[in-house]
Amino acid sequence: MLTIADQTFSSRLFTGTGKFSSAKEMESALIASASELVTVALKRVDLKGKDDDILHHLKYPHINLLPNTSGVRNAKQAIFAAQLAREALETNWIKLEIHPDPKYLMPDPIETLKATEELVKLGFVVLPYIHADPVLCKRLEDVGTAAVMPLGSPIGSNKGLRTIDFLEIIISQSRVPVIIDAGIGAPSDAAKAMEIGADAVLVNTAIAIAKDPTNMAIAFKMAVEAGRMAFESKLGAQTHYAAASSPLTVFLDEEF
Amino acid sequence: MLTIADQTFSSRLFTGTGKFSSAKEMESALIASASELVTVALKRVDLKGKDDDILHHLKYPHINLLPNTSGVRNAKQAIFAAQLAREALETNWIKLEIHPDPKYLMPDPIETLKATEELVKLGFVVLPYIHADPVLCKRLEDVGTAAVMPLGSPIGSNKGLRTIDFLEIIISQSRVPVIIDAGIGAPSDAAKAMEIGADAVLVNTAIAIAKDPTNMAIAFKMAVEAGRMAFESKLGAQTHYAAASSPLTVFLDEEF
Amino acid sequence: MLTIADQTFSSRLFTGTGKFSSAKEMESALIASASELVTVALKRVDLKGKDDDILHHLKYPHINLLPNTSGVRNAKQAIFAAQLAREALETNWIKLEIHPDPKYLMPDPIETLKATEELVKLGFVVLPYIHADPVLCKRLEDVGTAAVMPLGSPIGSNKGLRTIDFLEIIISQSRVPVIIDAGIGAPSDAAKAMEIGADAVLVNTAIAIAKDPTNMAIAFKMAVEAGRMAFESKLGAQTHYAAASSPLTVFLDEEF
Amino acid sequence: MLTIADQTFSSRLFTGTGKFSSAKEMESALIASASELVTVALKRVDLKGKDDDILHHLKYPHINLLPNTSGVRNAKQAIFAAQLAREALETNWIKLEIHPDPKYLMPDPIETLKATEELVKLGFVVLPYIHADPVLCKRLEDVGTAAVMPLGSPIGSNKGLRTIDFLEIIISQSRVPVIIDAGIGAPSDAAKAMEIGADAVLVNTAIAIAKDPTNMAIAFKMAVEAGRMAFESKLGAQTHYAAASSPLTVFLDEEF
């Protein structure tokens, strides 16, 4: 079981709600994923209405909503967005995303640390999306972050774990859960993240843009479980010289 | 369902029997893997005795034995070994492994083609272990191979799919099942092999040397299923520019 | 020609002075490298003495010293160190290195930005060593950094350009020179850095720990020039399908 | 100095003549490369005429022609082509290329071994283009090949050293020169090939399709020299933990 702040999770697969071709398809995929933490962009939530489409499709007892601040560009905007989200969704959890860059959506380390510190003081459970920067992770810990969410590769790129050398350092040093957040493009990437010891992964694009999102969600669910189980069962080391699985005998020598 | 020759398989995870710390542990892991095709080195089989240890632990209705010729160094030895195996194990299936090199156990393309051609004529269902050589695969097809088993990386190295560029070519051209055979070191590697369209994988070392082989076998089982499901559900492409899963809005602009 | 602040450089290979087995060997290698910017740890400089060994070996007209703040752990210490260096070495150039972590020596983004801003105000030409973080690079530009020095992989690891996906983003966006600073372990890594458009590389460990540092320095010199020339001569794209360099004809068909 | 058969070479950069936009441009680039072994497709040679364009541009004392059999699909065709080439170009050197596959141009291991054996008996100096197959390399040695030319990645793909794990095995075992033949897409790839101990590289597409082929040829020339020098000067190992080039002191501790 994974624990973040005061919440425990059976599933280590977190998901997002963007890019699905319909809300119906999104609902089907997210249910299939068994994900218990689903991030939703504040903008998608109808802050005034009652029948907001996305929220309507996410009303399941096992699903915890994780509003995100996508679209904000500095700490001040992020804090305001978090407060709006808290009121609208009645949760003090916030996925902090501050990316001033509209092309690659890379996160801002300075504003993210500043906003995390402030939001923690305001009583939020903060999960910041960050570059795979080991020192920033430690600094976020120091100001009370609930977890860290380093990226595997640029958001939406499906490139997988291009930052793996740094993710391994982050995992080895972290006192809070490490959730790999962006770039995971295939179940094998999710499995790999879990194998190196990540606590969870967040997957959105790769599920949403698959030809069959619901089955892809199931594939990710299994891959995350497989990777976690492999981590716990301890993989052997890579070796340089080959070593046969089958005995290397020359048992027929005498006969030829 | 995967079909090789006249046999269908529910599981796309094939396994081996080497390197386990005990026959008991091997049995437990292989049952957990749900593998229906298990390769066994002829040398390990007591060709005369009745109470051979390994075979005793593999007597399950769902398990098909796949004797291998590990230890032979040329076509002539391989054919002799295959005939011994057919008598001893009462199967005409043979995993053809010809590796004259004792250090890296790399397979011999010339002897392998020669032995395949001969064994097919002798009524065998031949599954040859080979380098990830696209042209060799086509030539093996031409002489009636039942499948091809290209390596991902050197046997026992756990290095994963280092030959992926060539595996993709092989898969795109093959008319027989493609089984990735060596070097798969983690469930993520197995998932990746399936995602690119392999028909099955053969895993031995990574399960056998894990701290908990039985749970590792389960992890591989799930990863193979996840990878296959992802292949069938069609993954999206990698992209260079990032694209947010969440909408890239500037929704707070007017307020700041 | 590369220009940083008001200085032009013929060589795009910057070097360091650590880890050489002797000052004599260092001198020989650095001269062979033709490097015009050599970083030196403040600690190594005898701040009071006249006959400091390292400086004595670096007194060449073409060599510009670049004192670094290695060993400091926050902005305040860094600023103090920079001021000491300016007095001792009579240069207002400073390589800013702030790494609170003693194991991986990863740089601190927050303190680095803070110190850069302050040092620029104090009249320094600042070259900060940073993680390959595209947003941090833009923020450093905003406060007047003279260049950015993102890492390729952890200092001293010789792992090469593990951050290449992010280096490419940084290079495409930067208005100041981009110098790849850590992890470059072989001439091929340095060539690659230049091929993707880096303005310069800083190499130390790979030269210093080579069996023959002087020849290794020459190898790096040539590799940097080769990579830069390739960048300027524009490499062709990678392709998926093969395309023969030689004509794919079937010129013998009629005869066989 | 590199020796193949009875010939010594100062340059370890071999080149090809395909894909240049003009013969003039080809000549300029090949002279700039300082290459002493240049492969030419038999088809391009006007077997009857006197004023063949390509040959005319390659008449330099330091350039040895290496006719290749590109376009043949089996051993028989290859042997015939080699004999034609010997007559036409008055050289018994032949680059053996047998690729029945028109899409990826992957070489055929069986026909290549057969043709090599026959051609050696006929007095040829044979340089076969092959997949990076360590066992095939040994078998080619056994029949008298003058060198082996394993591919780095598919011809013309510019993907670099995708077969590096196998190239390292080949180099460690070979008694004849190892020339990396296909896929080298940038000077950094060529440098890397030399760093791991290859005896030479053959580059064609990457030079021919560059915007400035002549300068690209110079870049490759320098990169090959850099890589060879690095190999001879012995690179240090990669390490997992970082180790500072600069001393990791806490020299300012007492003051803050």
PDB file of N, CA and C in Angstrom, chain D residues 177-238:
ATOM      1  N   PRO D 177      41.244  -7.181 -38.942  1.00  0.00           N
ATOM      2  CA  PRO D 177      40.719  -5.828 -38.683  1.00  0.00           C
ATOM      3  C   PRO D 177      39.186  -5.782 -38.720  1.00  0.00           C
ATOM      4  N   VAL D 178      38.627  -4.976 -37.818  1.00  0.00           N
ATOM      5  CA  VAL D 178      37.182  -4.779 -37.749  1.00  0.00           C
ATOM      6  C   VAL D 178      36.866  -3.368 -38.243  1.00  0.00           C
ATOM      7  N   ILE D 179      36.088  -3.300 -39.303  1.00  0.00           N
ATOM      8  CA  ILE D 179      35.724  -2.011 -39.907  1.00  0.00           C
ATOM      9  C   ILE D 179      34.210  -1.837 -39.765  1.00  0.00           C
ATOM     10  N   ILE D 180      33.802  -0.798 -39.046  1.00  0.00           N
ATOM     11  CA  ILE D 180      32.361  -0.588 -38.854  1.00  0.00           C
ATOM     12  C   ILE D 180      31.828   0.059 -40.125  1.00  0.00           C
ATOM     13  N   ASP D 181      30.794  -0.560 -40.694  1.00  0.00           N
ATOM     14  CA  ASP D 181      30.478  -0.229 -42.077  1.00  0.00           C
ATOM     15  C   ASP D 181      29.222   0.578 -42.356  1.00  0.00           C
ATOM     16  N   ALA D 182      28.177   0.420 -41.641  1.00  0.00           N
ATOM     17  CA  ALA D 182      26.936   1.071 -42.066  1.00  0.00           C
ATOM     18  C   ALA D 182      26.266   1.762 -40.885  1.00  0.00           C
ATOM     19  N   GLY D 183      25.567   2.832 -41.191  1.00  0.00           N
ATOM     20  CA  GLY D 183      24.755   3.487 -40.175  1.00  0.00           C
ATOM     21  C   GLY D 183      25.434   4.633 -39.458  1.00  0.00           C
ATOM     22  N   ILE D 184      26.747   4.802 -39.672  1.00  0.00           N
ATOM     23  CA  ILE D 184      27.460   5.877 -38.984  1.00  0.00           C
ATOM     24  C   ILE D 184      26.962   7.213 -39.521  1.00  0.00           C
ATOM     25  N   GLY D 185      26.282   7.965 -38.662  1.00  0.00           N
ATOM     26  CA  GLY D 185      25.552   9.123 -39.144  1.00  0.00           C
ATOM     27  C   GLY D 185      26.151  10.462 -38.774  1.00  0.00           C
ATOM     28  N   ALA D 186      27.183  10.428 -37.927  1.00  0.00           N
ATOM     29  CA  ALA D 186      27.756  11.683 -37.462  1.00  0.00           C
ATOM     30  C   ALA D 186      29.185  11.424 -37.013  1.00  0.00           C
ATOM     31  N   PRO D 187      30.008  12.451 -36.997  1.00  0.00           N
ATOM     32  CA  PRO D 187      31.378  12.273 -36.507  1.00  0.00           C
ATOM     33  C   PRO D 187      31.426  11.649 -35.101  1.00  0.00           C
ATOM     34  N   SER D 188      30.473  11.989 -34.256  1.00  0.00           N
ATOM     35  CA  SER D 188      30.483  11.404 -32.911  1.00  0.00           C
ATOM     36  C   SER D 188      30.338   9.879 -32.970  1.00  0.00           C
ATOM     37  N   ASP D 189      29.560   9.383 -33.922  1.00  0.00           N
ATOM     38  CA  ASP D 189      29.448   7.930 -34.082  1.00  0.00           C
ATOM     39  C   ASP D 189      30.785   7.325 -34.506  1.00  0.00           C
ATOM     40  N   ALA D 190      31.444   7.990 -35.421  1.00  0.00           N
ATOM     41  CA  ALA D 190      32.734   7.494 -35.895  1.00  0.00           C
ATOM     42  C   ALA D 190      33.756   7.501 -34.758  1.00  0.00           C
ATOM     43  N   ALA D 191      33.746   8.574 -33.977  1.00  0.00           N
ATOM     44  CA  ALA D 191      34.663   8.649 -32.838  1.00  0.00           C
ATOM     45  C   ALA D 191      34.390   7.526 -31.850  1.00  0.00           C
ATOM     46  N   LYS D 192      33.112   7.299 -31.595  1.00  0.00           N
ATOM     47  CA  LYS D 192      32.728   6.234 -30.658  1.00  0.00           C
ATOM     48  C   LYS D 192      33.207   4.871 -31.157  1.00  0.00           C
ATOM     49  N   ALA D 193      33.027   4.610 -32.438  1.00  0.00           N
ATOM     50  CA  ALA D 193      33.475   3.336 -33.003  1.00  0.00           C
ATOM     51  C   ALA D 193      34.970   3.147 -32.774  1.00  0.00           C
ATOM     52  N   MET D 194      35.719   4.199 -32.969  1.00  0.00           N
ATOM     53  CA  MET D 194      37.163   4.096 -32.768  1.00  0.00           C
ATOM     54  C   MET D 194      37.498   3.950 -31.285  1.00  0.00           C
ATOM     55  N   GLU D 195      36.757   4.641 -30.415  1.00  0.00           N
ATOM     56  CA  GLU D 195      37.022   4.554 -28.972  1.00  0.00           C
ATOM     57  C   GLU D 195      36.860   3.142 -28.435  1.00  0.00           C
ATOM     58  N   ILE D 196      35.896   2.393 -28.997  1.00  0.00           N
ATOM     59  CA  ILE D 196      35.714   1.023 -28.498  1.00  0.00           C
ATOM     60  C   ILE D 196      36.695   0.055 -29.170  1.00  0.00           C
ATOM     61  N   GLY D 197      37.536   0.577 -30.053  1.00  0.00           N
ATOM     62  CA  GLY D 197      38.606  -0.263 -30.573  1.00  0.00           C
ATOM     63  C   GLY D 197      38.448  -0.754 -31.995  1.00  0.00           C
ATOM     64  N   ALA D 198      37.468  -0.224 -32.733  1.00  0.00           N
ATOM     65  CA  ALA D 198      37.377  -0.593 -34.143  1.00  0.00           C
ATOM     66  C   ALA D 198      38.667  -0.169 -34.849  1.00  0.00           C
ATOM     67  N   ASP D 199      39.014  -0.895 -35.912  1.00  0.00           N
ATOM     68  CA  ASP D 199      40.232  -0.567 -36.641  1.00  0.00           C
ATOM     69  C   ASP D 199      39.998   0.543 -37.653  1.00  0.00           C
ATOM     70  N   ALA D 200      38.777   0.641 -38.145  1.00  0.00           N
ATOM     71  CA  ALA D 200      38.440   1.677 -39.120  1.00  0.00           C
ATOM     72  C   ALA D 200      36.924   1.789 -39.216  1.00  0.00           C
ATOM     73  N   VAL D 201      36.472   2.830 -39.885  1.00  0.00           N
ATOM     74  CA  VAL D 201      35.040   2.970 -40.180  1.00  0.00           C
ATOM     75  C   VAL D 201      34.887   3.289 -41.663  1.00  0.00           C
ATOM     76  N   LEU D 202      33.749   2.888 -42.199  1.00  0.00           N
ATOM     77  CA  LEU D 202      33.427   3.283 -43.575  1.00  0.00           C
ATOM     78  C   LEU D 202      32.215   4.209 -43.516  1.00  0.00           C
ATOM     79  N   VAL D 203      32.371   5.399 -44.060  1.00  0.00           N
ATOM     80  CA  VAL D 203      31.305   6.401 -44.014  1.00  0.00           C
ATOM     81  C   VAL D 203      30.994   6.842 -45.439  1.00  0.00           C
ATOM     82  N   ASN D 204      29.720   6.885 -45.753  1.00  0.00           N
ATOM     83  CA  ASN D 204      29.349   7.388 -47.070  1.00  0.00           C
ATOM     84  C   ASN D 204      28.169   8.350 -46.973  1.00  0.00           C
ATOM     85  N   THR D 205      27.001   7.832 -46.650  1.00  0.00           N
ATOM     86  CA  THR D 205      25.796   8.659 -46.647  1.00  0.00           C
ATOM     87  C   THR D 205      25.953   9.959 -45.846  1.00  0.00           C
ATOM     88  N   ALA D 206      26.490   9.846 -44.648  1.00  0.00           N
ATOM     89  CA  ALA D 206      26.539  11.024 -43.770  1.00  0.00           C
ATOM     90  C   ALA D 206      27.377  12.148 -44.368  1.00  0.00           C
ATOM     91  N   ILE D 207      28.400  11.773 -45.117  1.00  0.00           N
ATOM     92  CA  ILE D 207      29.187  12.801 -45.803  1.00  0.00           C
ATOM     93  C   ILE D 207      28.438  13.293 -47.047  1.00  0.00           C
ATOM     94  N   ALA D 208      27.930  12.358 -47.813  1.00  0.00           N
ATOM     95  CA  ALA D 208      27.360  12.700 -49.123  1.00  0.00           C
ATOM     96  C   ALA D 208      26.123  13.588 -49.029  1.00  0.00           C
ATOM     97  N   ILE D 209      25.306  13.361 -47.990  1.00  0.00           N
ATOM     98  CA  ILE D 209      24.048  14.122 -47.918  1.00  0.00           C
ATOM     99  C   ILE D 209      24.149  15.353 -47.011  1.00  0.00           C
ATOM    100  N   ALA D 210      25.318  15.620 -46.469  1.00  0.00           N
ATOM    101  CA  ALA D 210      25.486  16.828 -45.657  1.00  0.00           C
ATOM    102  C   ALA D 210      25.304  18.050 -46.549  1.00  0.00           C
ATOM    103  N   LYS D 211      24.965  19.132 -45.926  1.00  0.00           N
ATOM    104  CA  LYS D 211      24.811  20.355 -46.716  1.00  0.00           C
ATOM    105  C   LYS D 211      26.164  20.762 -47.314  1.00  0.00           C
ATOM    106  N   ASP D 212      27.210  20.565 -46.527  1.00  0.00           N
ATOM    107  CA  ASP D 212      28.562  20.863 -47.006  1.00  0.00           C
ATOM    108  C   ASP D 212      29.405  19.593 -46.902  1.00  0.00           C
ATOM    109  N   PRO D 213      29.399  18.756 -47.944  1.00  0.00           N
ATOM    110  CA  PRO D 213      30.081  17.456 -47.857  1.00  0.00           C
ATOM    111  C   PRO D 213      31.580  17.561 -47.604  1.00  0.00           C
ATOM    112  N   THR D 214      32.214  18.557 -48.136  1.00  0.00           N
ATOM    113  CA  THR D 214      33.664  18.651 -47.967  1.00  0.00           C
ATOM    114  C   THR D 214      34.046  18.940 -46.519  1.00  0.00           C
ATOM    115  N   ASN D 215      33.363  19.894 -45.924  1.00  0.00           N
ATOM    116  CA  ASN D 215      33.650  20.141 -44.517  1.00  0.00           C
ATOM    117  C   ASN D 215      33.200  18.983 -43.638  1.00  0.00           C
ATOM    118  N   MET D 216      32.112  18.331 -44.019  1.00  0.00           N
ATOM    119  CA  MET D 216      31.691  17.166 -43.242  1.00  0.00           C
ATOM    120  C   MET D 216      32.752  16.067 -43.326  1.00  0.00           C
ATOM    121  N   ALA D 217      33.366  15.937 -44.476  1.00  0.00           N
ATOM    122  CA  ALA D 217      34.440  14.952 -44.616  1.00  0.00           C
ATOM    123  C   ALA D 217      35.609  15.272 -43.684  1.00  0.00           C
ATOM    124  N   ILE D 218      35.914  16.550 -43.582  1.00  0.00           N
ATOM    125  CA  ILE D 218      36.986  16.956 -42.657  1.00  0.00           C
ATOM    126  C   ILE D 218      36.583  16.647 -41.216  1.00  0.00           C
ATOM    127  N   ALA D 219      35.335  16.916 -40.909  1.00  0.00           N
ATOM    128  CA  ALA D 219      34.843  16.626 -39.553  1.00  0.00           C
ATOM    129  C   ALA D 219      34.989  15.138 -39.236  1.00  0.00           C
ATOM    130  N   PHE D 220      34.629  14.288 -40.175  1.00  0.00           N
ATOM    131  CA  PHE D 220      34.784  12.846 -39.948  1.00  0.00           C
ATOM    132  C   PHE D 220      36.254  12.452 -39.810  1.00  0.00           C
ATOM    133  N   LYS D 221      37.080  13.043 -40.632  1.00  0.00           N
ATOM    134  CA  LYS D 221      38.525  12.763 -40.550  1.00  0.00           C
ATOM    135  C   LYS D 221      39.045  13.069 -39.142  1.00  0.00           C
ATOM    136  N   MET D 222      38.697  14.230 -38.628  1.00  0.00           N
ATOM    137  CA  MET D 222      39.161  14.600 -37.288  1.00  0.00           C
ATOM    138  C   MET D 222      38.562  13.699 -36.221  1.00  0.00           C
ATOM    139  N   ALA D 223      37.293  13.368 -36.381  1.00  0.00           N
ATOM    140  CA  ALA D 223      36.624  12.547 -35.367  1.00  0.00           C
ATOM    141  C   ALA D 223      37.236  11.153 -35.303  1.00  0.00           C
ATOM    142  N   VAL D 224      37.569  10.605 -36.460  1.00  0.00           N
ATOM    143  CA  VAL D 224      38.198   9.282 -36.480  1.00  0.00           C
ATOM    144  C   VAL D 224      39.562   9.338 -35.800  1.00  0.00           C
ATOM    145  N   GLU D 225      40.298  10.369 -36.080  1.00  0.00           N
ATOM    146  CA  GLU D 225      41.610  10.509 -35.436  1.00  0.00           C
ATOM    147  C   GLU D 225      41.457  10.707 -33.927  1.00  0.00           C
ATOM    148  N   ALA D 226      40.465  11.502 -33.557  1.00  0.00           N
ATOM    149  CA  ALA D 226      40.221  11.745 -32.128  1.00  0.00           C
ATOM    150  C   ALA D 226      39.846  10.444 -31.421  1.00  0.00           C
ATOM    151  N   GLY D 227      38.966   9.683 -32.028  1.00  0.00           N
ATOM    152  CA  GLY D 227      38.524   8.432 -31.410  1.00  0.00           C
ATOM    153  C   GLY D 227      39.656   7.433 -31.292  1.00  0.00           C
ATOM    154  N   ARG D 228      40.483   7.365 -32.325  1.00  0.00           N
ATOM    155  CA  ARG D 228      41.610   6.431 -32.273  1.00  0.00           C
ATOM    156  C   ARG D 228      42.599   6.855 -31.186  1.00  0.00           C
ATOM    157  N   MET D 229      42.861   8.148 -31.119  1.00  0.00           N
ATOM    158  CA  MET D 229      43.795   8.638 -30.111  1.00  0.00           C
ATOM    159  C   MET D 229      43.246   8.389 -28.693  1.00  0.00           C
ATOM    160  N   ALA D 230      41.944   8.554 -28.531  1.00  0.00           N
ATOM    161  CA  ALA D 230      41.330   8.285 -27.221  1.00  0.00           C
ATOM    162  C   ALA D 230      41.461   6.807 -26.870  1.00  0.00           C
ATOM    163  N   PHE D 231      41.268   5.952 -27.861  1.00  0.00           N
ATOM    164  CA  PHE D 231      41.417   4.513 -27.633  1.00  0.00           C
ATOM    165  C   PHE D 231      42.842   4.207 -27.166  1.00  0.00           C
ATOM    166  N   GLU D 232      43.801   4.809 -27.821  1.00  0.00           N
ATOM    167  CA  GLU D 232      45.195   4.535 -27.475  1.00  0.00           C
ATOM    168  C   GLU D 232      45.591   5.170 -26.141  1.00  0.00           C
ATOM    169  N   SER D 233      44.938   6.258 -25.797  1.00  0.00           N
ATOM    170  CA  SER D 233      45.266   6.953 -24.545  1.00  0.00           C
ATOM    171  C   SER D 233      44.455   6.423 -23.365  1.00  0.00           C
ATOM    172  N   LYS D 234      43.590   5.483 -23.624  1.00  0.00           N
ATOM    173  CA  LYS D 234      42.823   4.760 -22.608  1.00  0.00           C
ATOM    174  C   LYS D 234      41.914   5.656 -21.759  1.00  0.00           C
ATOM    175  N   LEU D 235      40.640   5.600 -22.105  1.00  0.00           N
ATOM    176  CA  LEU D 235      39.626   6.340 -21.357  1.00  0.00           C
ATOM    177  C   LEU D 235      39.403   5.737 -19.975  1.00  0.00           C
ATOM    178  N   GLY D 236      39.005   6.566 -19.032  1.00  0.00           N
ATOM    179  CA  GLY D 236      38.621   6.069 -17.717  1.00  0.00           C
ATOM    180  C   GLY D 236      37.256   5.406 -17.764  1.00  0.00           C
ATOM    181  N   ALA D 237      36.910   4.708 -16.705  1.00  0.00           N
ATOM    182  CA  ALA D 237      35.634   3.991 -16.654  1.00  0.00           C
ATOM    183  C   ALA D 237      34.485   4.933 -16.323  1.00  0.00           C
ATOM    184  N   GLN D 238      33.284   4.527 -16.699  1.00  0.00           N
ATOM    185  CA  GLN D 238      32.090   5.219 -16.215  1.00  0.00           C
ATOM    186  C   GLN D 238      31.886   4.869 -14.747  1.00  0.00           C
TER     187      GLN D 238
END
